[in-house]
Short mmCIF file of C-alpha atoms in Angstrom, two decimals:
data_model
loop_
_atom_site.label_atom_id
_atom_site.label_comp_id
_atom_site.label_asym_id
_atom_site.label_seq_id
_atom_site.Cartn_x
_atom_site.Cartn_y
_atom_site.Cartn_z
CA UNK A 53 3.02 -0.07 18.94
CA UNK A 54 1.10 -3.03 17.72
CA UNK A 55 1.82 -6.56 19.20
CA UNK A 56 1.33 -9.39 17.27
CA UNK A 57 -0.57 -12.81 18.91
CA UNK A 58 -1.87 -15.03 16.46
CA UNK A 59 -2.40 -14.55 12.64
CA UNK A 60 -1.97 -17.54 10.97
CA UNK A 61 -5.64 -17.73 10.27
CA UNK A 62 -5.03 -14.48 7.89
CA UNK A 63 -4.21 -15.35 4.80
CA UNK A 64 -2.53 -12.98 2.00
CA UNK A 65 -1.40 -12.65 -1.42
CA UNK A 66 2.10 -10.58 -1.78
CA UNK A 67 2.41 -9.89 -5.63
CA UNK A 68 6.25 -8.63 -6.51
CA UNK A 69 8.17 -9.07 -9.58
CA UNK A 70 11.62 -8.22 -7.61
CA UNK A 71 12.24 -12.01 -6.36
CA UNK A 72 14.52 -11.00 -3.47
CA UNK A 73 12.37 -7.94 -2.18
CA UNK A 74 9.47 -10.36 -2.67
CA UNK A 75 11.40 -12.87 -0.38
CA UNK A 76 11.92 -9.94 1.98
CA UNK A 77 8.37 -8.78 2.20
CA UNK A 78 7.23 -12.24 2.64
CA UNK A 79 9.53 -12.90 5.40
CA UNK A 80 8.65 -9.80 7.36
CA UNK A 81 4.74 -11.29 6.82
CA UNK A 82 5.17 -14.34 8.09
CA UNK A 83 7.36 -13.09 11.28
CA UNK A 84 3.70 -11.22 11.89
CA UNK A 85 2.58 -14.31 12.36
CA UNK A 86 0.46 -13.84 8.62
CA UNK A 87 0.18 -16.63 6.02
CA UNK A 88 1.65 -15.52 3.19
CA UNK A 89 1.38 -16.56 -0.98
CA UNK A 90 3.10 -15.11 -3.34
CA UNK A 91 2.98 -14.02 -6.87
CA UNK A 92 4.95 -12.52 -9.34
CA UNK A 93 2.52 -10.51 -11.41
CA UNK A 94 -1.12 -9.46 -11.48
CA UNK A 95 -1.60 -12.40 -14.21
CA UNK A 96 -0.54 -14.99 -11.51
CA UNK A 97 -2.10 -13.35 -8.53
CA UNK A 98 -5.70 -13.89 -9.97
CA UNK A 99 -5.32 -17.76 -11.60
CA UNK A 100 -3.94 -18.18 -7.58
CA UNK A 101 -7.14 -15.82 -6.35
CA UNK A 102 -9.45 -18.63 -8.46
CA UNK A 103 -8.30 -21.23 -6.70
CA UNK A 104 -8.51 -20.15 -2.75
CA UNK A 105 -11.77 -18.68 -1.28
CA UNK A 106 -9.79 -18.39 1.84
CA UNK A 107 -8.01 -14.80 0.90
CA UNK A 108 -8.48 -11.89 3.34
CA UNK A 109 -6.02 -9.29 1.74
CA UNK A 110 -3.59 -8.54 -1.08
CA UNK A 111 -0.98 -6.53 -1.29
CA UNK A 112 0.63 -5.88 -4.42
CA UNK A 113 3.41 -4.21 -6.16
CA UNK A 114 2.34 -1.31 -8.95
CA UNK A 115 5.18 -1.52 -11.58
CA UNK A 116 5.24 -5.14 -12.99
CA UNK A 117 5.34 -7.14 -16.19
CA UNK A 118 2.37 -8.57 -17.83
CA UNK A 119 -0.28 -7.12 -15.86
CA UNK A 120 0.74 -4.33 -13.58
CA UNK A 121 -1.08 -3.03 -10.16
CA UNK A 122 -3.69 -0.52 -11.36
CA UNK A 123 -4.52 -3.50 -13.52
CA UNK A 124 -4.77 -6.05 -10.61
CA UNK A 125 -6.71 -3.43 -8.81
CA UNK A 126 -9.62 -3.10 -11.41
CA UNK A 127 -10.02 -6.85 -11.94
CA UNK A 128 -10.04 -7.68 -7.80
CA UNK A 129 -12.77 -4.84 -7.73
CA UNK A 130 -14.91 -6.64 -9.95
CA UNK A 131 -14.21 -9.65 -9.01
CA UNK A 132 -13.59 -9.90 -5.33
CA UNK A 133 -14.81 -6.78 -4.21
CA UNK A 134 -14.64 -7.66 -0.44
CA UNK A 135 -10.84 -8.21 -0.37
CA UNK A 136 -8.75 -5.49 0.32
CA UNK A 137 -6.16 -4.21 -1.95
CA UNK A 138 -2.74 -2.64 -0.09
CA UNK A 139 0.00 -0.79 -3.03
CA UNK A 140 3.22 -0.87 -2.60
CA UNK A 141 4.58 1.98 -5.14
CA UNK A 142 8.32 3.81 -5.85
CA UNK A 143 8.24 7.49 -4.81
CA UNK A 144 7.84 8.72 -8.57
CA UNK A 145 3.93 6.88 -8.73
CA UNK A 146 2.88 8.80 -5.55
CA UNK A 147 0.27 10.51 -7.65
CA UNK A 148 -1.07 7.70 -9.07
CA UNK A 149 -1.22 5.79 -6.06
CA UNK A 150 -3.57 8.29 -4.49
CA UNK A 151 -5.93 8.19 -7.29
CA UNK A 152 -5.59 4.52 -7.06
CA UNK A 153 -7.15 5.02 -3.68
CA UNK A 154 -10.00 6.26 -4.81
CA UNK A 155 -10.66 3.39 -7.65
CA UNK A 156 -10.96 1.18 -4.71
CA UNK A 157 -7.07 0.53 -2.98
CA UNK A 158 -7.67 1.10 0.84
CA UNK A 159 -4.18 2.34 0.93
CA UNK A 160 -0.32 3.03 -0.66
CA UNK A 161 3.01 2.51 0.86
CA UNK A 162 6.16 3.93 -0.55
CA UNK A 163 9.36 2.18 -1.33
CA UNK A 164 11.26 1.60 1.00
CA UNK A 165 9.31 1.06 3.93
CA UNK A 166 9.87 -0.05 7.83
CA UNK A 167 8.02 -3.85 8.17
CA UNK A 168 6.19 -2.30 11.38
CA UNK A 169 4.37 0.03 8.76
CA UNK A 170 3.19 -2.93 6.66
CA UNK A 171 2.25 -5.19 9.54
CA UNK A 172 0.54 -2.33 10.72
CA UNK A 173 -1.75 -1.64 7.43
CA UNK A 174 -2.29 -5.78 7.30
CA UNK A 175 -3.76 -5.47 10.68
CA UNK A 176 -5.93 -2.60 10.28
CA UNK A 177 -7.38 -3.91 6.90
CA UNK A 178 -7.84 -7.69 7.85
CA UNK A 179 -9.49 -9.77 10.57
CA UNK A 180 -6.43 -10.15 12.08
CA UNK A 181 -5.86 -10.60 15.97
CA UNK A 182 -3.37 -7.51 16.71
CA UNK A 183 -3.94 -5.44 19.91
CA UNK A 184 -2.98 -1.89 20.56
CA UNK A 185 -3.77 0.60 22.98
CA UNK A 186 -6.86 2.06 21.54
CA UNK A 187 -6.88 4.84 19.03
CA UNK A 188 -8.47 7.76 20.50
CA UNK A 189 -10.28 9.83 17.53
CA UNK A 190 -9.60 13.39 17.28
CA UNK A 191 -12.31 15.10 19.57
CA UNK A 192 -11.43 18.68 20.04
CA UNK A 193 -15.44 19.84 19.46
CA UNK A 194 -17.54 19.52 22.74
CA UNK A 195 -20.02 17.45 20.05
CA UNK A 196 -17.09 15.02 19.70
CA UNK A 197 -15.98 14.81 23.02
CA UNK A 198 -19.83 14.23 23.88
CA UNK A 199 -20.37 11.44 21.19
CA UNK A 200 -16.75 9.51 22.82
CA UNK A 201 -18.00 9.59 26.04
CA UNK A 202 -21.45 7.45 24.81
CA UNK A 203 -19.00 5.53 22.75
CA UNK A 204 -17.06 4.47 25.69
CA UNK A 205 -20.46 3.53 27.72
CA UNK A 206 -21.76 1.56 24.49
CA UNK A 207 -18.50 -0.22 24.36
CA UNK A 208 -18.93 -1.40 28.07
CA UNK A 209 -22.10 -3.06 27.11
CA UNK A 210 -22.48 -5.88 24.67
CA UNK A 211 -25.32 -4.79 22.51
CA UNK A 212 -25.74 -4.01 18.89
CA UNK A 213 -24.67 -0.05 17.99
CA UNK A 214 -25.88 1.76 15.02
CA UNK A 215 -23.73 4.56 14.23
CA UNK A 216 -25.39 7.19 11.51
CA UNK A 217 -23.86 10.47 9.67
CA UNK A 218 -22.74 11.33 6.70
CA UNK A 219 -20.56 9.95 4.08
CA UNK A 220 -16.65 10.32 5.27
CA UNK A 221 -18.08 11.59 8.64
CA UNK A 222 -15.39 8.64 10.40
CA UNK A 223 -18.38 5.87 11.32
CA UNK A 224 -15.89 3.16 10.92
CA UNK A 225 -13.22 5.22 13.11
CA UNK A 226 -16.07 5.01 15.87
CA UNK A 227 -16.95 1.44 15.32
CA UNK A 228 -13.27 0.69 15.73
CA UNK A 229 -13.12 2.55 18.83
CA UNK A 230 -15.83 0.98 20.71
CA UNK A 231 -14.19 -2.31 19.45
CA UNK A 232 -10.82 -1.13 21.14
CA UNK A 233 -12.60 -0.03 24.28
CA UNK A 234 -14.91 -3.24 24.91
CA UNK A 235 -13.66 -6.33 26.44
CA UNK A 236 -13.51 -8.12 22.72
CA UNK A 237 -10.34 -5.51 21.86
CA UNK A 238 -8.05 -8.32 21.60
CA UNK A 239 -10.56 -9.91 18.87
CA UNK A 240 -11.21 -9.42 15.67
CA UNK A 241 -12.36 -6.93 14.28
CA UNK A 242 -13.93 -7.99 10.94
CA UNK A 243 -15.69 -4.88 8.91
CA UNK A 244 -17.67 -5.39 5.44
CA UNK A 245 -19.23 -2.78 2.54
CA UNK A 246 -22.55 -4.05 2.17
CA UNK A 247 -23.03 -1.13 -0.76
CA UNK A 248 -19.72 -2.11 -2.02
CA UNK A 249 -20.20 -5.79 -2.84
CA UNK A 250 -22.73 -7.42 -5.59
CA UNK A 251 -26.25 -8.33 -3.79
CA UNK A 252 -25.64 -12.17 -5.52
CA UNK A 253 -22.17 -12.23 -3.35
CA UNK A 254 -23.29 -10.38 0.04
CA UNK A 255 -24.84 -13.24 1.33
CA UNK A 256 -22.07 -16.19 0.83
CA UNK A 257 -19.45 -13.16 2.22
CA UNK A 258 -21.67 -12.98 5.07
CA UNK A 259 -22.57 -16.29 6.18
CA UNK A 260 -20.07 -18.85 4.49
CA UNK A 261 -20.71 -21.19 1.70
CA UNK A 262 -19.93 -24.92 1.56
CA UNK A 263 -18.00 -26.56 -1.30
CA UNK A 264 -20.27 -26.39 -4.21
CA UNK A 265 -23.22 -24.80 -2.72
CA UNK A 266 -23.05 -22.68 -6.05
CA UNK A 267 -21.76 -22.51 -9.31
CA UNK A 268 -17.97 -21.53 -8.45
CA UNK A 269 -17.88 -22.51 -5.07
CA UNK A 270 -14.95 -24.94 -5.44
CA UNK A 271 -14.12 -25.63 -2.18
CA UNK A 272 -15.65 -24.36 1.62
CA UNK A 273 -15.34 -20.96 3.16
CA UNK A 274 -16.16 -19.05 6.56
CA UNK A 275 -18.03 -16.09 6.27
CA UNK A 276 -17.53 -12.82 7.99
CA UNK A 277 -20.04 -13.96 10.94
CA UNK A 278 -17.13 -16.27 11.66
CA UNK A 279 -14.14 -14.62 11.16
CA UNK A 280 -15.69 -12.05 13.55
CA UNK A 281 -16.37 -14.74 15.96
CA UNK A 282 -15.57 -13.69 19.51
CA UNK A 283 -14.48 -10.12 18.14
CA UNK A 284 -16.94 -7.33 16.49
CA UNK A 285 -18.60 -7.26 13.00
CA UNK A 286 -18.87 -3.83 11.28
CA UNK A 287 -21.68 -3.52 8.43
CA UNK A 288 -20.78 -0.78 6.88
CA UNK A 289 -23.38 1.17 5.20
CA UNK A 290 -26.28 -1.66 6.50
CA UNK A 291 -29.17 0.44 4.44
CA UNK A 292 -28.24 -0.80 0.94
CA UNK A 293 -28.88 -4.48 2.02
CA UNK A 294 -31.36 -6.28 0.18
CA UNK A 295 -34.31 -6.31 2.18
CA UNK A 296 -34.56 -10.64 1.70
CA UNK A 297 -30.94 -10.28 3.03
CA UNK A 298 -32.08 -8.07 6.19
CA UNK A 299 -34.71 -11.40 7.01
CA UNK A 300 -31.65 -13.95 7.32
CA UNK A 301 -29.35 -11.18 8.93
CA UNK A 302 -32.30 -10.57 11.95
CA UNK A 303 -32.40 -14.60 12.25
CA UNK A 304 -29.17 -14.95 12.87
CA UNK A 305 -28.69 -11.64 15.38
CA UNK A 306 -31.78 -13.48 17.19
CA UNK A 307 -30.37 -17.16 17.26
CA UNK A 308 -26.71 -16.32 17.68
CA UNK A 309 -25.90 -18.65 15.12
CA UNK A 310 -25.28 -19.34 11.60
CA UNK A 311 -25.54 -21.45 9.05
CA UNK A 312 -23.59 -21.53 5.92
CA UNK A 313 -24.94 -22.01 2.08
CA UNK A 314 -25.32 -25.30 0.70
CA UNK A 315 -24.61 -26.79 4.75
CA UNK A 316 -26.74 -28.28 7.32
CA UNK A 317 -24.64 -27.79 10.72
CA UNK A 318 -25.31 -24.39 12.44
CA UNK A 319 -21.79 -22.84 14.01
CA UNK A 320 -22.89 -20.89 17.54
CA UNK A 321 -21.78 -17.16 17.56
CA UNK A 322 -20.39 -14.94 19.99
CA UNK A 323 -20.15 -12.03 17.90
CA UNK A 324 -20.77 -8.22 18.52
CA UNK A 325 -22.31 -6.30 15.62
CA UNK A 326 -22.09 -2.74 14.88
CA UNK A 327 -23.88 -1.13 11.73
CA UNK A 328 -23.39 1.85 10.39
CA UNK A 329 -25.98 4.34 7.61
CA UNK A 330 -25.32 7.59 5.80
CA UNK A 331 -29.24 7.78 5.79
CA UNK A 332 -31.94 8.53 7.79
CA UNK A 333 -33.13 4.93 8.49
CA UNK A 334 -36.26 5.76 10.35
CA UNK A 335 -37.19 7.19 6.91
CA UNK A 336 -36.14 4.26 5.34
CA UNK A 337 -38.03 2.16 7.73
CA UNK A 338 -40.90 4.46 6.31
CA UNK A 339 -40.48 4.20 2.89
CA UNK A 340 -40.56 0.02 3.49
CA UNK A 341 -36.83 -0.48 2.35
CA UNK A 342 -35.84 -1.38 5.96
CA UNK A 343 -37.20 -3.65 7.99
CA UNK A 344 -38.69 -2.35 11.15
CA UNK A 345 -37.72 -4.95 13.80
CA UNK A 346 -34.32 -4.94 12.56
CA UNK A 347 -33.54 -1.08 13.05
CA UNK A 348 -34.63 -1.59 16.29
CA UNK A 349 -32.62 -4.50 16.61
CA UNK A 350 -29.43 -2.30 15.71
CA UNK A 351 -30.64 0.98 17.37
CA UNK A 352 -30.13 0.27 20.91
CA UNK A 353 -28.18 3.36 21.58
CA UNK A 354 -27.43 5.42 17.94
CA UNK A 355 -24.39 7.12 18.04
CA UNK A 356 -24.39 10.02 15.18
CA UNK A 357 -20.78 12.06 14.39
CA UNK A 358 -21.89 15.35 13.19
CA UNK A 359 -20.80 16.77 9.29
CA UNK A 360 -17.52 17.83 9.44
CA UNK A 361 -18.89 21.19 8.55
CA UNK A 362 -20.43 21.53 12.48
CA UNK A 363 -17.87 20.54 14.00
CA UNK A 364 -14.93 23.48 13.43
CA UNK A 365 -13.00 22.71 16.16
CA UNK A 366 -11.88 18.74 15.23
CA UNK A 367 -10.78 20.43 11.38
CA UNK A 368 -6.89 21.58 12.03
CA UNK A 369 -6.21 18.69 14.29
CA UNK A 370 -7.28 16.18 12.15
CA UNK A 371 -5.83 17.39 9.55
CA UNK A 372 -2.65 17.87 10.84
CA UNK A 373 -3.06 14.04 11.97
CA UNK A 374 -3.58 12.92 8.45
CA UNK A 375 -1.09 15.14 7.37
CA UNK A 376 1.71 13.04 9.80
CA UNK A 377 -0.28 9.86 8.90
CA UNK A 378 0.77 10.30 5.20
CA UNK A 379 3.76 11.95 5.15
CA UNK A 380 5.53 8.86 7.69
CA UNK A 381 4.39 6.71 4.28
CA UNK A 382 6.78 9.07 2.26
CA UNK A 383 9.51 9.38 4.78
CA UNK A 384 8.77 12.96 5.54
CA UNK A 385 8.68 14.27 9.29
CA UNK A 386 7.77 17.40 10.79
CA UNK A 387 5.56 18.76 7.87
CA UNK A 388 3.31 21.26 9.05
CA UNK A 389 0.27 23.80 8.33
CA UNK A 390 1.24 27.55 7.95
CA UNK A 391 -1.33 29.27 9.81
CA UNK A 392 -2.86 30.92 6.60
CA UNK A 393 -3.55 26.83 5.50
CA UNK A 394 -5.03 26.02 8.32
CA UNK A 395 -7.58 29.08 8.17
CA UNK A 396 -8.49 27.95 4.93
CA UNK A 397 -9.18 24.36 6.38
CA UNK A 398 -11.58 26.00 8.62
CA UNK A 399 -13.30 27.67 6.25
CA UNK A 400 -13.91 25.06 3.57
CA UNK A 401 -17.32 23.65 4.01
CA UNK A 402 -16.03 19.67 3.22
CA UNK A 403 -18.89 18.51 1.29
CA UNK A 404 -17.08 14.81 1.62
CA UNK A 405 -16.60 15.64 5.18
CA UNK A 406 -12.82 13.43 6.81
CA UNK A 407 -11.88 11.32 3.82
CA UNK A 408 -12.37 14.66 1.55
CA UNK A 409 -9.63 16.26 4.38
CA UNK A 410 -7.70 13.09 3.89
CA UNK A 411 -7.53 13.33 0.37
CA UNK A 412 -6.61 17.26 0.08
CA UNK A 413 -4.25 16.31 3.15
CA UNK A 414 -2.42 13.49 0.46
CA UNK A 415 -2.53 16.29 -2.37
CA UNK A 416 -0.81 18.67 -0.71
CA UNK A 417 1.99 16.06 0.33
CA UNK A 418 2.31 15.60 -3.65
CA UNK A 419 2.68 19.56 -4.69
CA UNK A 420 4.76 20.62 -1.58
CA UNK A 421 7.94 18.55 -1.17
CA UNK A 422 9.32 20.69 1.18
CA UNK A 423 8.16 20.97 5.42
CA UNK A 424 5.55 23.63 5.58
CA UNK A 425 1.89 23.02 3.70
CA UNK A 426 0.96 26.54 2.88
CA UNK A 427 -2.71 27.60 1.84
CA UNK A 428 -1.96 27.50 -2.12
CA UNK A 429 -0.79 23.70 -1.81
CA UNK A 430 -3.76 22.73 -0.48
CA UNK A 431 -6.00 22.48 -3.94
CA UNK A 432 -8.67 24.15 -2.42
CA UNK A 433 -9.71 26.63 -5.24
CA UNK A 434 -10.79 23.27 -7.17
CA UNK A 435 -12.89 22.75 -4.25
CA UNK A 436 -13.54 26.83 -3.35
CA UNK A 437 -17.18 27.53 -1.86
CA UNK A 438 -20.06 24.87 -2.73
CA UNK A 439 -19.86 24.03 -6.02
CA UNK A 440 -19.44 20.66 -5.66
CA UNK A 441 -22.78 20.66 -4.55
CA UNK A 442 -25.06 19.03 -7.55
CA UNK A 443 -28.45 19.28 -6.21
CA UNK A 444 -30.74 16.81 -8.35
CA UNK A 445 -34.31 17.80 -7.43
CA UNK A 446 -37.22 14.84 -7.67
CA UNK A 447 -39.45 16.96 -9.01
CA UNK A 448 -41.63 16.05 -12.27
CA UNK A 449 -41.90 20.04 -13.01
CA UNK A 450 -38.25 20.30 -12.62
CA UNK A 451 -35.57 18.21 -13.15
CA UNK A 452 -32.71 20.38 -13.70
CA UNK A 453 -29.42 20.46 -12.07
CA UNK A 454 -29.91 22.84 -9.06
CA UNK A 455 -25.96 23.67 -8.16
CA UNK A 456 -25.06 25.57 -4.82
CA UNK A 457 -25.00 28.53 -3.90
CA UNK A 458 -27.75 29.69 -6.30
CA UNK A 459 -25.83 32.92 -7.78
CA UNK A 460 -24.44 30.12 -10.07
CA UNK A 461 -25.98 29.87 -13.03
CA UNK A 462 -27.68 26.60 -13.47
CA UNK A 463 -26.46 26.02 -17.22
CA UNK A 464 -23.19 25.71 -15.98
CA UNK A 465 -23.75 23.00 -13.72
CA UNK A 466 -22.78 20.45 -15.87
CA UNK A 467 -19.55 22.11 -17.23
CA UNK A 468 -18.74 23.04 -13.69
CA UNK A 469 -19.00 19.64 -12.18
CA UNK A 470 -17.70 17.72 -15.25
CA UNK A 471 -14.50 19.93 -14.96
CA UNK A 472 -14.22 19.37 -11.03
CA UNK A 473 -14.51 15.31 -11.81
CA UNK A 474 -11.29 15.49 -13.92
CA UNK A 475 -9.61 17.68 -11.24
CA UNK A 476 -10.33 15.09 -8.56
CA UNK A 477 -10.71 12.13 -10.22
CA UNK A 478 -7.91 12.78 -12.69
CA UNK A 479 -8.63 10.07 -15.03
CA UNK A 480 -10.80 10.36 -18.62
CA UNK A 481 -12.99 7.50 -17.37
CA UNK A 482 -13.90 8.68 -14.14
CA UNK A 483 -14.72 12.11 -15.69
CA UNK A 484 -16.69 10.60 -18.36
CA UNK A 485 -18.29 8.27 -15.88
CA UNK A 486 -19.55 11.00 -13.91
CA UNK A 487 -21.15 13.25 -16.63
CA UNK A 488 -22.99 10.34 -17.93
CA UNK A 489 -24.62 9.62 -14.79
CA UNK A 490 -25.21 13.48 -13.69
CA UNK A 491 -26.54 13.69 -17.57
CA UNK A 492 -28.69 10.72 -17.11
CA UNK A 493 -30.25 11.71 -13.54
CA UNK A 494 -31.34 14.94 -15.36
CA UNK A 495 -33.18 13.21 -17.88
CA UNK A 496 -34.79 10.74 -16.09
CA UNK A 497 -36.09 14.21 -13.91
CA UNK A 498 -34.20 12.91 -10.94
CA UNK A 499 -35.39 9.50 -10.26
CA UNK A 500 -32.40 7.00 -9.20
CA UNK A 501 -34.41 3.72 -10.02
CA UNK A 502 -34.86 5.24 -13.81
CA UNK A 503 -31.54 6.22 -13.85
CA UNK A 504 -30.36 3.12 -13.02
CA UNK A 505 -32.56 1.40 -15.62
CA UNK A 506 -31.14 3.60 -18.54
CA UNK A 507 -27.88 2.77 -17.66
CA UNK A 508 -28.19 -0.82 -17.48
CA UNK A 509 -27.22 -0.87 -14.14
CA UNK A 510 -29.21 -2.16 -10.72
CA UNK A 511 -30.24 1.22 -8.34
CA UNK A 512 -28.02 -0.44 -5.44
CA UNK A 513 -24.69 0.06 -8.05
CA UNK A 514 -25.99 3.34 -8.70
CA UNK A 515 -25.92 3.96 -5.26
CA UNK A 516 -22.36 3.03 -4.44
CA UNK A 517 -21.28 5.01 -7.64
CA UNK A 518 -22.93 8.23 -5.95
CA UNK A 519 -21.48 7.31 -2.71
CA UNK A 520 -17.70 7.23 -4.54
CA UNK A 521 -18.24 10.59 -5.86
CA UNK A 522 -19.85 12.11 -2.43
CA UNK A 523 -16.62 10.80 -1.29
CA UNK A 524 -14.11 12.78 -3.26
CA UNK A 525 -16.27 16.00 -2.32
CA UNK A 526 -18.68 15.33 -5.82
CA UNK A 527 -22.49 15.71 -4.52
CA UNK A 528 -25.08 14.03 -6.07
CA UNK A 529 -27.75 14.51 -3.35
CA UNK A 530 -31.03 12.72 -4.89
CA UNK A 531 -33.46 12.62 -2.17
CA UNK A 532 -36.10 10.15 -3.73
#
């Protein structure tokens, strides 16, 4: 049960064509405690998005006139990736919605809905101060239980915390939970996607900008430093930062303050940061894309969840979680996992490791209506054995596409993955988006920064795209 102190520093945009559900929504907002604008259509939202830097989430309707939410979704993306989008969708969109999710929503809610749900979602996605008992992650493996244990001693502490693994392994789940177990749990909690936003934006986001420090900077703005102030900072995926960036970010770690762009007054800090890498970063300490003294700045104590893969035991509760997480949204209770669908859970190897569970978990909520998931609803023959696996080898003597396990045969790769993008991604674009990329790694023999150069795209974008499709169980492993 959440309970709601003071919010009316967070700042959202409701967009709803239904005026008196609009009304509602708002209502229920600003009884959180949120500040709340409004907006009747995606058109509207964005001319009010150009005028207020202040904006920390929007939540928005899917089925509108003029421009609709998938639409809104793909323009805040571009434009301001750092805010989260929430949908609000009628029952009959539910497929959509989830695909939405994976364009770049951070979640769906389903008409009609209880307010607690909502406020709930608005707390979890924004800097806002709500307090809870702390949400224990699922920890049924003796590797889990291990890494909660540390967790709980790092949380005690007040130093830095780099937390490593995988792509969809749960890092921010972890982060969060040494936030809730600390004595800054009634803070905020302010996380950020350094591979998600553009390198020209990371820094303002970061530190703040004064009015008219730079072309579009209309009026002043905090940065995440101090909306985090007092509370915890996540930087998520802290290895695609510029390495300029990394100089400024070490300064102010070492000074405890900041100072925005474009302003002369430092602001002191009392701010706890956790980071968190789905690389090695000793080796890319080595390879001179991370700076040294600020990995060990971060790495006081790493904390590293294992692949999902090694860790058996955590697979049927979890996904039984998510399962009950996702059905509440459609007003379904006591769904559950025959035991032939939970075997099959076990056995799947979950290339993209939770949020691939979370996403099969959502699927089979959309082909099974009924109470009882059984193996066949759970979509895993798209995913069967390791297919998904698209080795690209950085080789100069071979640069094919090395697909797992190796009784494939390697012409099929393409045809094979390119087929499994539609299935997941279930839109033209994503699919075609894919095989151009796979296509263009192969002919560039496997080198990213080549890759990225054909496609007219920087390597850091080309990054993030990889990381998207790693993320929906698509594996572009390039090891460069």
């Amino acid at each position: 049960m959440f309970e709601i102190n003071d919010n009316r520093n967070v700042n959202l945009v409701l967009v709803e064509d239904d005026l008196s559900l609009r009304e509602a929504i708002k209502d229920s907002l600003e009884l959180a405690g949120f500040s709340v604008q409004t907006a009747a259509n995606g058109e509207q939202a964005l001319a009010l998005m150009a005028h207020r830097s202040d904006v920390h989430m929007l939540v928005s309707d899917v089925n509108m006139p003029v421009m609709d939410g998938y639409q809104l979704l793909g323009h805040m993306r571009s434009d301001y990736p750092h805010i989260p989008v929430l949908l609000m969708t009628a029952y009959g969109t539910i497929n959509q919605s989830v695909r939405a999710i994976q364009d770049g929503a951070v979640d769906y809610l389903v008409k009609p809905f209880e307010p607690q749900v909502l406020t709930e979602l608005v707390c979890r996605f924004t800097a806002g101060r709500c307090s809870s008992a702390p949400n224990e992650p699922v920890a049924a493996a003796p590797s889990s239980r291990e890494l909660l244990a540390l967790a709980r001693r790092v949380a005690r502490s007040d130093s830095t915390a780099l937390i490593l693994g995988e792509s969809g392994t749960g890092k921010e789940v972890l982060a969060r939970f040494v936030h809730d177990n600390s004595s800054r749990a009634d803070k905020p909690f302010v996380a950020i996607n350094c591979a998600a936003i553009p390198e020209s934006m990371l820094e303002s986001i970061l530190f703040g900008h004064e009015k008219g420090a730079y072309t579009g900077a209309h009026s002043a703005a905090p940065g995440k430093f101090e909306q985090a102030n007092g509370g915890t900072l996540l930087l998520d995926e802290i290895s695609e930062m510029d390495i300029g960036l990394q100089a400024k970010l070490l300064r102010v770690l070492q000074e405890k303050e900041v100072e925005r762009l474009g302003g002369r007054k430092t602001i002191a800090l009392d701010v706890r940061v956790i980071a968190t890498s789905n690389r090695s970063m000793l080796e890319e300490v080595r390879a001179g894309r991370f700076r040294e003294d600020l990995y060990y700045r971060l790495s006081v104590l790493p904390l590293q969840w294992q692949p999902l893969r090694h860790r058996p035991e955590d697979i049927v509760p979890l996904a039984q979680q998510l399962l009950t997480k996702h059905a509440r949204k459609q007003h379904r209770s006591g769904v559950t996992l025959t035991e032939s669908a939970q075997a099959a859970l076990v056995r799947h190897p979950w290339p993209g490791n939770v949020r691939e569970l979370d996403n099969v978990m959502q699927r089979s909520l959309i082909l099974q209506e009924g109470y009882t998931i059984s193996e066949q609803d759970l979509g895993l023959d798209i995913l069967s054995g390791d297919t998904t696996h698209v080795s690209v080898e950085n080789s100069a003597n071979n640069s094919s596409l090395v697909p797992r396990p190796e009784t494939e045969p390697a012409s099929q790769s393409l045809d094979t993955t390119a087929g499994l993008a539609s299935g997941l991604l279930g839109q033209d674009l994503k699919q075609r988006e894919f095989e151009v990329i796979v296509s263009t790694i192969r002919q560039q023999k496997g080198s990213r920064k080549l890759a990225a150069e054909a496609l007219g795209i920087s390597p850091r974008t080309l990054r993030y795209k990889i990381a998207r499709f790693r993320d929906a169980g698509l594996m572009v492993e390039d090891r460069l």
